[in-house]
Amino acid sequence: MSSVRGEFSSRIGFIMAAAGSAIGLGNIWGFPGQTAQNGGAAFVVVYIILSFIIAYPVFIAELTIGRYSQSNIVGAFKTIEGGKKFKFVGYMGVTAASLIFAFYGIIAGWMLSYVFEAIFTIAGLTEIANWCVDSGSVSRNIFFMGTFGLLTMYIVSGGVSNGIEKWSARLMPILVFILVAMIVFVLMQDGAFEGLVFYLNPDFSKITDSKLIISALGQAFFSLSLGVGTMLVYGSYIKKEENIPTIGALVTIADVGIAFLAGFLIIPAMFVAQTNGVQIYAADGSLIAGANIAFQVLPGLFKSLGVVGPVFSFIFFALMTIAALTSSISMLEVPVAYAVDDLKINRKKSTMIFGLIIMIVSIILITNMDLLFGLVISIATQWLQPIIGVFISIFIGWVMNRNHVLNELKQGFPELEKSMFFKLWPWFVRVICPTLILLIFYTSVFE
Ligand code: TRP
């Protein structure tokens, strides 16, 4: 049965795919930006703590539900006893994953557009180069979103081991290599030290700030690709002999580690840019954040490097595009797995159908940017992800048969009952995670 659905061929294959999903624009661009906005290292500390105490237990819950049910997020609730009432959570997950892909594909398209801008600049084709990065151009936005979407569809249509796993395993080492090489380069430039100080010097007065905690939890959830069924379906492709708590911990460490590492690139790069005459503070005195880091400060830095600028620009935006691609495939896999498992549509067709539907949604977002873009991001990431995360925790903690959960975890982890994990994890998914998520969610929405 599992061979019909597809399966990761090896442990390292799963780790590459899951880390590929987790490590994305959220790590390399989102995390350093959030850190810059939220007082440097204080944010880093809270983010790391929340990643391990809230995100990790939910991650394990998703992997376990997936592997136990051998299904996608809708199919899992359909087949597990007691799950019927939770079927709506499955549909919410498919919707959330699709919405996330719809906006993520647009941003990834911008990253891709800068890759082409660099190539055309090197080739001396200034006019096309300028079109590539013309942020006001709807045709440019649609073209690059579409190109990125087709790349994603190409990989997903290849299947679990031959598409997702193969490409993640190829691209992730390249990503780490480029990231480290860029860090070495940036840290050798004037101004980098000031960035390091900003990054690593915590302003602890901000640590109890509710905005900081909310942002850190959102970041942890987004970064581990939780609360939409991505990790659930990836879990369904893990072999039964694998130890879920251990490989889950490895992926969490990789995800947090790469985010932390990316901070050593982006934040010092901002201060190097400033040394080179690029503006990095907004009018109100705060550091420039969000999209403007990637599409204003860093391009400014690359320009200031002269003739080698386009080469660095190419390398940097290739890094971003690779990071985005190994993540976007995991978003598209959520509706595709649902169509394959439950609607019995073959993978190629499922990929076509959902890929195209989502691209149409992306086009709607592009043509109604001011109205819809931010709204969809907040519905998907601030509402759906945490709410689904709570339902998943409650489901595995209170609804699912306890022995089934433990037996699933025991496969690949025979000494489970002697472990610290066994003592702690049930309480985290039953009480601590839902309570903390709801509390933080409540503060973020109603304060
Ligand atoms: N984790 C990825 C990032 O940090 C994005 C991502 C992939 C994601 N799959 C997801 C986010 C599912 C939420 C849900 O960029």
Coordinates of C-alpha atoms and ligand atoms in Angstrom, one line a residue:
M1 CA 0.0 0.0 0.0
S2 CA 2.7 2.4 1.0
S3 CA 4.4 1.8 -2.4
V4 CA 1.4 3.1 -4.2
R5 CA 1.4 6.3 -2.1
G6 CA 5.1 6.8 -2.3
E7 CA 7.7 6.8 0.5
F8 CA 11.0 8.5 1.4
S9 CA 13.7 6.1 0.4
S10 CA 16.0 6.7 3.3
R11 CA 16.3 8.4 6.6
I12 CA 18.6 11.1 5.2
G13 CA 16.1 11.5 2.3
F14 CA 13.4 12.3 4.8
I15 CA 15.6 14.7 6.7
M16 CA 16.5 16.5 3.5
A17 CA 12.9 16.8 2.5
A18 CA 11.6 17.9 5.8
A19 CA 14.5 20.3 6.4
G20 CA 14.0 21.5 2.9
S21 CA 10.4 22.3 3.7
A22 CA 11.2 23.9 7.0
I23 CA 14.1 25.9 5.8
G24 CA 12.8 28.6 3.5
L25 CA 12.3 32.3 3.1
G26 CA 11.0 32.2 6.6
N27 CA 14.5 31.4 7.9
I28 CA 16.7 33.3 5.6
W29 CA 14.7 36.4 5.2
G30 CA 11.8 36.4 7.7
F31 CA 13.8 35.4 10.8
P32 CA 16.6 38.0 10.4
G33 CA 14.0 40.7 9.6
Q34 CA 11.9 39.8 12.7
T35 CA 15.1 39.8 14.8
A36 CA 16.0 43.3 13.5
Q37 CA 12.6 44.6 14.3
N38 CA 12.3 43.0 17.7
G39 CA 15.4 44.1 19.5
G40 CA 18.0 41.6 18.3
A41 CA 19.0 38.7 20.4
A42 CA 16.1 38.9 22.8
F43 CA 13.9 37.8 19.9
V44 CA 16.3 35.0 19.0
V45 CA 16.2 33.6 22.6
V46 CA 12.4 33.6 22.7
Y47 CA 12.2 32.1 19.2
I48 CA 14.5 29.2 20.1
I49 CA 12.7 28.4 23.3
L50 CA 9.2 28.5 21.6
S51 CA 10.6 26.3 18.8
F52 CA 11.5 23.6 21.2
I53 CA 8.7 23.8 23.7
I54 CA 5.7 24.5 21.4
A55 CA 6.6 23.9 17.8
Y56 CA 8.6 20.6 18.3
P57 CA 5.8 18.8 20.2
V58 CA 3.3 19.8 17.5
F59 CA 5.7 18.7 14.8
I60 CA 6.0 15.3 16.4
A61 CA 2.2 15.1 16.6
E62 CA 1.9 15.8 12.9
L63 CA 4.5 13.2 11.9
T64 CA 2.9 10.6 14.2
I65 CA -0.6 11.2 12.9
G66 CA 0.6 11.0 9.4
R67 CA 2.6 7.9 9.7
Y68 CA -0.1 6.1 11.7
S69 CA -2.8 6.9 9.2
Q70 CA -0.7 6.6 6.1
S71 CA -2.6 9.5 4.7
N72 CA -2.9 13.2 4.2
I73 CA -4.5 15.7 6.6
V74 CA -8.0 15.1 5.4
G75 CA -7.7 11.3 5.0
A76 CA -6.1 11.0 8.4
F77 CA -9.1 12.5 10.2
K78 CA -11.4 10.4 8.1
T79 CA -9.8 7.1 8.9
I80 CA -8.6 7.4 12.5
E81 CA -11.3 6.5 15.0
G82 CA -12.8 9.6 16.6
G83 CA -11.5 11.7 13.8
K84 CA -14.7 12.2 11.8
K85 CA -15.6 15.3 13.8
F86 CA -12.2 16.7 13.0
K87 CA -12.6 16.4 9.2
F88 CA -13.2 20.1 8.9
V89 CA -9.7 20.6 10.3
G90 CA -8.3 18.6 7.4
Y91 CA -10.1 20.8 4.9
M92 CA -8.9 23.9 6.8
G93 CA -5.3 22.5 6.4
V94 CA -5.7 22.0 2.7
T95 CA -7.0 25.6 2.3
A96 CA -4.3 27.0 4.5
A97 CA -1.5 25.2 2.6
S98 CA -3.0 26.4 -0.7
L99 CA -3.3 30.0 0.5
I100 CA 0.3 29.9 1.8
F101 CA 1.5 28.7 -1.5
A102 CA -0.5 31.4 -3.3
F103 CA 1.3 34.2 -1.5
Y104 CA 4.7 32.5 -1.0
G105 CA 4.8 31.8 -4.8
I106 CA 4.6 35.5 -5.4
I107 CA 7.4 36.4 -3.1
A108 CA 9.5 33.5 -4.4
G109 CA 8.8 34.9 -7.9
W110 CA 10.4 38.2 -6.8
M111 CA 13.5 36.3 -5.6
L112 CA 13.7 34.6 -9.0
S113 CA 13.2 37.9 -10.8
Y114 CA 16.4 39.2 -9.1
V115 CA 18.3 36.1 -10.3
F116 CA 17.3 37.0 -13.8
E117 CA 18.0 40.7 -13.3
A118 CA 21.6 39.8 -12.3
I119 CA 22.0 37.6 -15.4
F120 CA 20.7 40.2 -17.8
T121 CA 22.8 42.9 -16.1
I122 CA 25.9 40.8 -16.6
A123 CA 24.9 40.2 -20.2
G124 CA 24.5 44.0 -20.7
L125 CA 20.8 43.8 -21.4
T126 CA 19.8 46.7 -19.1
E127 CA 16.3 47.1 -20.4
I128 CA 15.2 43.6 -19.7
A129 CA 17.1 43.6 -16.4
N130 CA 15.1 46.6 -15.3
W131 CA 11.8 45.0 -16.3
C132 CA 12.7 42.0 -14.1
V133 CA 12.7 44.1 -11.0
D134 CA 10.0 46.5 -11.9
S135 CA 7.9 46.0 -8.8
G136 CA 4.9 48.0 -10.2
S137 CA 4.6 45.7 -13.2
V138 CA 1.8 43.2 -13.0
S139 CA 3.1 41.2 -16.0
R140 CA 6.5 40.9 -14.3
N141 CA 4.9 39.7 -11.1
I142 CA 2.7 37.2 -12.9
F143 CA 5.5 35.9 -15.1
F144 CA 7.9 35.2 -12.3
M145 CA 5.2 33.8 -10.0
G146 CA 4.1 31.5 -12.8
T147 CA 7.7 30.4 -13.6
F148 CA 8.3 29.6 -10.0
G149 CA 4.9 27.8 -9.7
L150 CA 5.7 25.6 -12.8
L151 CA 9.1 24.6 -11.2
T152 CA 7.3 23.6 -8.1
M153 CA 4.7 21.6 -10.0
Y154 CA 7.4 19.9 -12.0
I155 CA 9.1 18.6 -8.8
V156 CA 5.8 17.6 -7.1
S157 CA 4.6 15.8 -10.1
G158 CA 7.7 13.6 -10.0
G159 CA 6.4 12.0 -6.7
V160 CA 7.7 11.6 -3.2
S161 CA 11.1 9.9 -3.7
N162 CA 11.7 10.8 -7.3
G163 CA 10.6 14.4 -7.1
I164 CA 10.4 15.9 -3.6
E165 CA 13.2 13.8 -2.0
K166 CA 15.5 13.9 -5.0
W167 CA 15.3 17.6 -5.4
S168 CA 15.5 18.4 -1.7
A169 CA 18.6 16.3 -1.4
R170 CA 20.2 18.0 -4.4
L171 CA 19.3 21.6 -3.4
M172 CA 19.8 21.6 0.4
P173 CA 23.6 21.1 0.3
I174 CA 23.9 23.9 -2.3
L175 CA 21.8 26.1 0.0
V176 CA 24.1 25.5 3.0
F177 CA 27.2 26.0 0.9
I178 CA 26.0 29.3 -0.5
L179 CA 24.8 30.5 2.8
V180 CA 28.1 29.9 4.6
A181 CA 30.2 31.3 1.7
M182 CA 28.1 34.5 1.7
I183 CA 28.5 34.8 5.5
V184 CA 32.3 34.6 5.2
F185 CA 32.2 37.2 2.5
V186 CA 29.9 39.6 4.4
L187 CA 31.8 39.3 7.7
M188 CA 35.0 40.4 5.9
Q189 CA 33.4 43.8 4.9
D190 CA 33.6 47.0 6.8
G191 CA 30.6 47.6 9.0
A192 CA 29.8 43.9 9.5
F193 CA 31.0 44.0 13.1
E194 CA 28.4 46.6 14.0
G195 CA 25.8 44.2 12.7
L196 CA 27.1 41.4 14.8
V197 CA 26.8 43.5 17.9
F198 CA 23.3 44.4 17.0
Y199 CA 22.4 40.8 16.3
L200 CA 23.9 39.2 19.4
N201 CA 23.4 41.8 22.0
P202 CA 20.0 41.2 23.6
D203 CA 17.8 44.0 24.7
F204 CA 16.1 42.0 27.5
S205 CA 13.7 44.8 28.2
K206 CA 11.8 43.6 25.2
I207 CA 11.6 40.0 26.2
T208 CA 8.2 40.2 27.9
D209 CA 6.8 42.4 25.1
S210 CA 3.7 40.5 23.9
K211 CA 4.4 41.6 20.3
L212 CA 7.8 39.9 20.5
I213 CA 6.4 36.7 21.9
I214 CA 3.6 36.6 19.3
S215 CA 6.0 37.2 16.5
A216 CA 8.4 34.5 17.8
L217 CA 5.6 31.9 18.0
G218 CA 4.3 32.7 14.6
Q219 CA 7.9 32.5 13.3
A220 CA 8.4 29.1 14.9
F221 CA 5.2 27.7 13.5
F222 CA 5.7 29.1 10.0
S223 CA 9.3 28.0 10.0
L224 CA 8.6 24.4 10.9
S225 CA 5.8 24.3 8.3
L226 CA 3.3 23.4 11.0
G227 CA -0.5 23.7 11.2
V228 CA -1.4 23.0 7.5
G229 CA -0.7 19.3 7.1
T230 CA 2.7 19.6 5.4
M231 CA 4.6 17.7 8.1
L232 CA 1.6 15.3 8.6
V233 CA 1.8 14.2 5.0
Y234 CA 5.6 14.1 5.1
G235 CA 5.3 11.9 8.2
S236 CA 3.1 9.5 6.2
Y237 CA 6.0 8.9 3.9
I238 CA 8.5 7.9 6.6
K239 CA 9.4 4.3 7.0
K240 CA 8.0 2.5 10.1
E241 CA 11.5 1.7 11.4
E242 CA 12.5 5.3 11.8
N243 CA 12.6 7.0 15.1
I244 CA 10.1 9.9 14.9
P245 CA 11.2 11.9 18.0
T246 CA 14.8 11.7 17.0
I247 CA 14.5 12.7 13.4
G248 CA 12.0 15.3 14.3
A249 CA 14.6 16.8 16.7
L250 CA 17.2 16.7 14.0
V251 CA 15.0 18.6 11.6
T252 CA 14.0 21.2 14.3
I253 CA 17.7 21.7 15.1
A254 CA 18.5 22.2 11.4
D255 CA 15.7 24.6 11.0
V256 CA 16.5 26.7 14.0
G257 CA 20.2 26.4 13.2
I258 CA 19.9 27.7 9.7
A259 CA 17.7 30.6 10.8
F260 CA 20.3 31.5 13.4
L261 CA 23.0 31.2 10.8
A262 CA 21.1 33.4 8.3
G263 CA 21.1 36.1 10.9
F264 CA 24.9 36.3 10.5
L265 CA 24.3 37.0 6.8
I266 CA 21.4 39.4 6.7
I267 CA 22.0 41.6 9.7
P268 CA 25.7 42.3 9.2
A269 CA 24.9 42.8 5.4
M270 CA 22.5 45.6 6.4
F271 CA 25.2 47.4 8.3
V272 CA 27.8 46.8 5.5
A273 CA 25.2 48.4 3.2
Q274 CA 25.0 51.3 5.5
T275 CA 28.8 51.7 5.5
N276 CA 28.5 51.8 1.7
G277 CA 26.0 54.6 1.8
V278 CA 22.7 52.6 1.7
Q279 CA 19.9 53.8 4.0
I280 CA 19.0 51.1 6.5
Y281 CA 16.9 53.1 9.0
A282 CA 13.3 54.0 8.3
A283 CA 12.0 57.6 8.9
D284 CA 10.9 56.7 12.5
G285 CA 14.4 55.6 13.4
S286 CA 13.8 51.8 13.4
L287 CA 15.7 49.4 11.2
I288 CA 14.2 48.8 7.8
A289 CA 12.3 45.6 7.9
G290 CA 10.2 43.2 5.8
A291 CA 10.3 43.2 2.0
N292 CA 12.5 46.3 2.0
I293 CA 15.5 44.3 3.3
A294 CA 15.5 41.9 0.4
F295 CA 14.4 44.3 -2.3
Q296 CA 15.9 47.6 -1.3
V297 CA 18.8 47.3 1.2
L298 CA 20.5 44.3 -0.2
P299 CA 20.2 45.3 -3.9
G300 CA 21.6 48.6 -2.7
L301 CA 24.5 46.8 -1.2
F302 CA 25.2 44.7 -4.3
K303 CA 25.1 47.9 -6.4
S304 CA 27.7 49.5 -4.2
L305 CA 30.1 46.6 -4.9
G306 CA 30.6 47.7 -8.5
V307 CA 31.3 45.2 -11.3
V308 CA 31.2 42.2 -9.0
G309 CA 27.8 43.3 -7.6
P310 CA 25.6 41.4 -10.1
V311 CA 27.6 38.2 -9.4
F312 CA 26.9 38.4 -5.7
S313 CA 23.3 39.4 -6.4
F314 CA 22.9 36.3 -8.5
I315 CA 24.3 34.1 -5.8
F316 CA 22.3 35.6 -3.1
F317 CA 19.0 35.5 -4.9
A318 CA 19.7 31.9 -6.1
L319 CA 20.0 31.0 -2.5
M320 CA 16.6 32.6 -1.7
T321 CA 15.0 30.9 -4.7
I322 CA 16.4 27.5 -3.7
A323 CA 15.2 27.9 -0.2
A324 CA 11.8 28.9 -1.4
L325 CA 11.5 26.0 -3.9
T326 CA 12.2 23.2 -1.4
S327 CA 9.5 24.8 0.8
S328 CA 6.9 25.5 -1.9
I329 CA 6.9 21.8 -3.0
S330 CA 5.8 20.9 0.5
M331 CA 2.9 23.3 0.4
L332 CA 1.7 22.0 -2.9
E333 CA 2.1 18.4 -1.6
V334 CA -0.8 19.0 0.9
P335 CA -3.6 19.4 -1.6
V336 CA -1.9 17.0 -4.1
A337 CA -1.7 14.2 -1.5
Y338 CA -5.3 14.8 -0.6
A339 CA -6.3 14.5 -4.3
V340 CA -4.2 11.4 -4.8
D341 CA -5.3 9.5 -1.6
D342 CA -8.9 10.6 -1.3
L343 CA -10.1 11.7 -4.7
K344 CA -8.1 8.9 -6.4
I345 CA -6.8 11.3 -9.1
N346 CA -3.3 10.4 -10.3
R347 CA -0.4 12.5 -9.2
K348 CA 0.3 14.3 -12.4
K349 CA -3.3 15.4 -12.9
S350 CA -3.7 16.4 -9.2
T351 CA -0.6 18.5 -9.5
M352 CA -1.9 20.2 -12.6
I353 CA -5.3 20.9 -11.1
F354 CA -4.2 22.3 -7.8
G355 CA -1.1 24.0 -9.2
L356 CA -3.3 25.9 -11.7
I357 CA -6.0 26.7 -9.1
I358 CA -3.4 28.1 -6.8
M359 CA -1.7 30.2 -9.5
I360 CA -5.1 31.7 -10.3
V361 CA -5.4 32.7 -6.7
S362 CA -1.9 34.2 -6.9
I363 CA -3.0 36.2 -9.9
I364 CA -5.9 37.5 -8.0
L365 CA -3.6 38.5 -5.2
I366 CA -1.2 40.2 -7.6
T367 CA -3.9 42.2 -9.2
N368 CA -5.4 43.2 -5.8
M369 CA -2.2 43.6 -3.9
D370 CA -3.2 46.4 -1.6
L371 CA -6.5 44.8 -0.7
L372 CA -5.7 41.1 -0.5
F373 CA -2.0 40.3 -0.1
G374 CA -1.5 41.2 3.5
L375 CA -5.0 39.9 4.4
V376 CA -4.3 36.4 3.0
I377 CA -1.0 36.3 4.7
S378 CA -2.6 37.1 8.1
I379 CA -5.6 34.7 7.6
A380 CA -3.3 31.8 6.8
T381 CA -0.4 32.4 9.2
Q382 CA -2.0 34.2 12.1
W383 CA -5.3 32.5 12.2
L384 CA -5.4 29.2 10.4
Q385 CA -1.9 27.8 11.3
P386 CA -2.3 28.3 15.1
I387 CA -5.9 27.2 15.2
I388 CA -5.1 24.0 13.3
G389 CA -2.1 23.5 15.5
V390 CA -4.3 23.5 18.5
F391 CA -6.8 21.0 17.0
I392 CA -3.9 18.7 16.0
S393 CA -2.5 18.8 19.6
I394 CA -6.0 18.2 21.1
F395 CA -6.7 15.4 18.7
I396 CA -3.5 13.4 19.4
G397 CA -3.6 14.2 23.1
W398 CA -7.2 13.6 23.9
V399 CA -9.1 11.9 21.1
M400 CA -6.8 9.4 19.5
N401 CA -6.4 6.1 21.2
R402 CA -3.4 6.4 23.5
N403 CA -2.1 2.9 22.7
H404 CA -2.2 3.6 19.0
V405 CA -0.2 6.8 19.5
L406 CA 2.4 5.1 21.7
N407 CA 2.7 2.0 19.5
E408 CA 3.2 4.2 16.5
L409 CA 6.0 6.1 18.3
K410 CA 7.5 2.8 19.5
Q411 CA 8.1 1.6 16.0
G412 CA 11.6 2.8 15.4
F413 CA 11.9 3.8 19.1
P414 CA 11.6 0.6 21.2
E415 CA 12.9 2.1 24.3
L416 CA 10.3 4.9 24.2
E417 CA 8.9 4.2 27.7
K418 CA 12.2 4.7 29.3
S419 CA 12.8 8.1 27.7
M420 CA 12.4 11.6 28.9
F421 CA 10.4 12.2 25.7
F422 CA 7.8 9.8 26.9
K423 CA 7.3 11.6 30.2
L424 CA 7.1 15.0 28.8
W425 CA 5.6 15.0 25.3
P426 CA 2.1 13.8 26.2
W427 CA 1.7 16.7 28.6
F428 CA 2.9 19.1 26.1
V429 CA 0.5 18.1 23.4
R430 CA -2.4 17.7 25.8
V431 CA -2.1 20.8 27.9
I432 CA 0.9 23.0 27.4
C433 CA 0.9 23.5 23.7
P434 CA -2.9 24.2 23.2
T435 CA -2.9 26.5 26.2
L436 CA 0.1 28.5 25.2
I437 CA -0.9 28.7 21.6
L438 CA -4.4 29.9 22.5
L439 CA -3.1 32.4 25.0
I440 CA -0.7 33.9 22.5
F441 CA -3.3 33.7 19.8
Y442 CA -5.8 35.5 22.0
T443 CA -3.4 38.3 22.8
S444 CA -2.5 38.7 19.2
V445 CA -6.1 39.0 17.9
F446 CA -7.9 40.7 20.8
E447 CA -5.4 43.0 22.2
Ligands
TRP1 N1 8.8 26.7 6.5 C1 8.9 27.4 5.3 C2 9.7 28.7 5.5 O1 10.2 28.9 6.5 C3 7.6 27.7 4.6 C4 6.7 26.6 4.6 C5 6.8 25.4 3.9 C6 5.4 26.5 5.2 N2 5.7 24.6 4.1 C7 4.8 25.3 4.9 C8 4.8 27.4 6.1 C9 3.6 25.0 5.4 C10 3.6 27.1 6.6 C11 3.0 25.9 6.3 O2 9.9 29.5 4.6

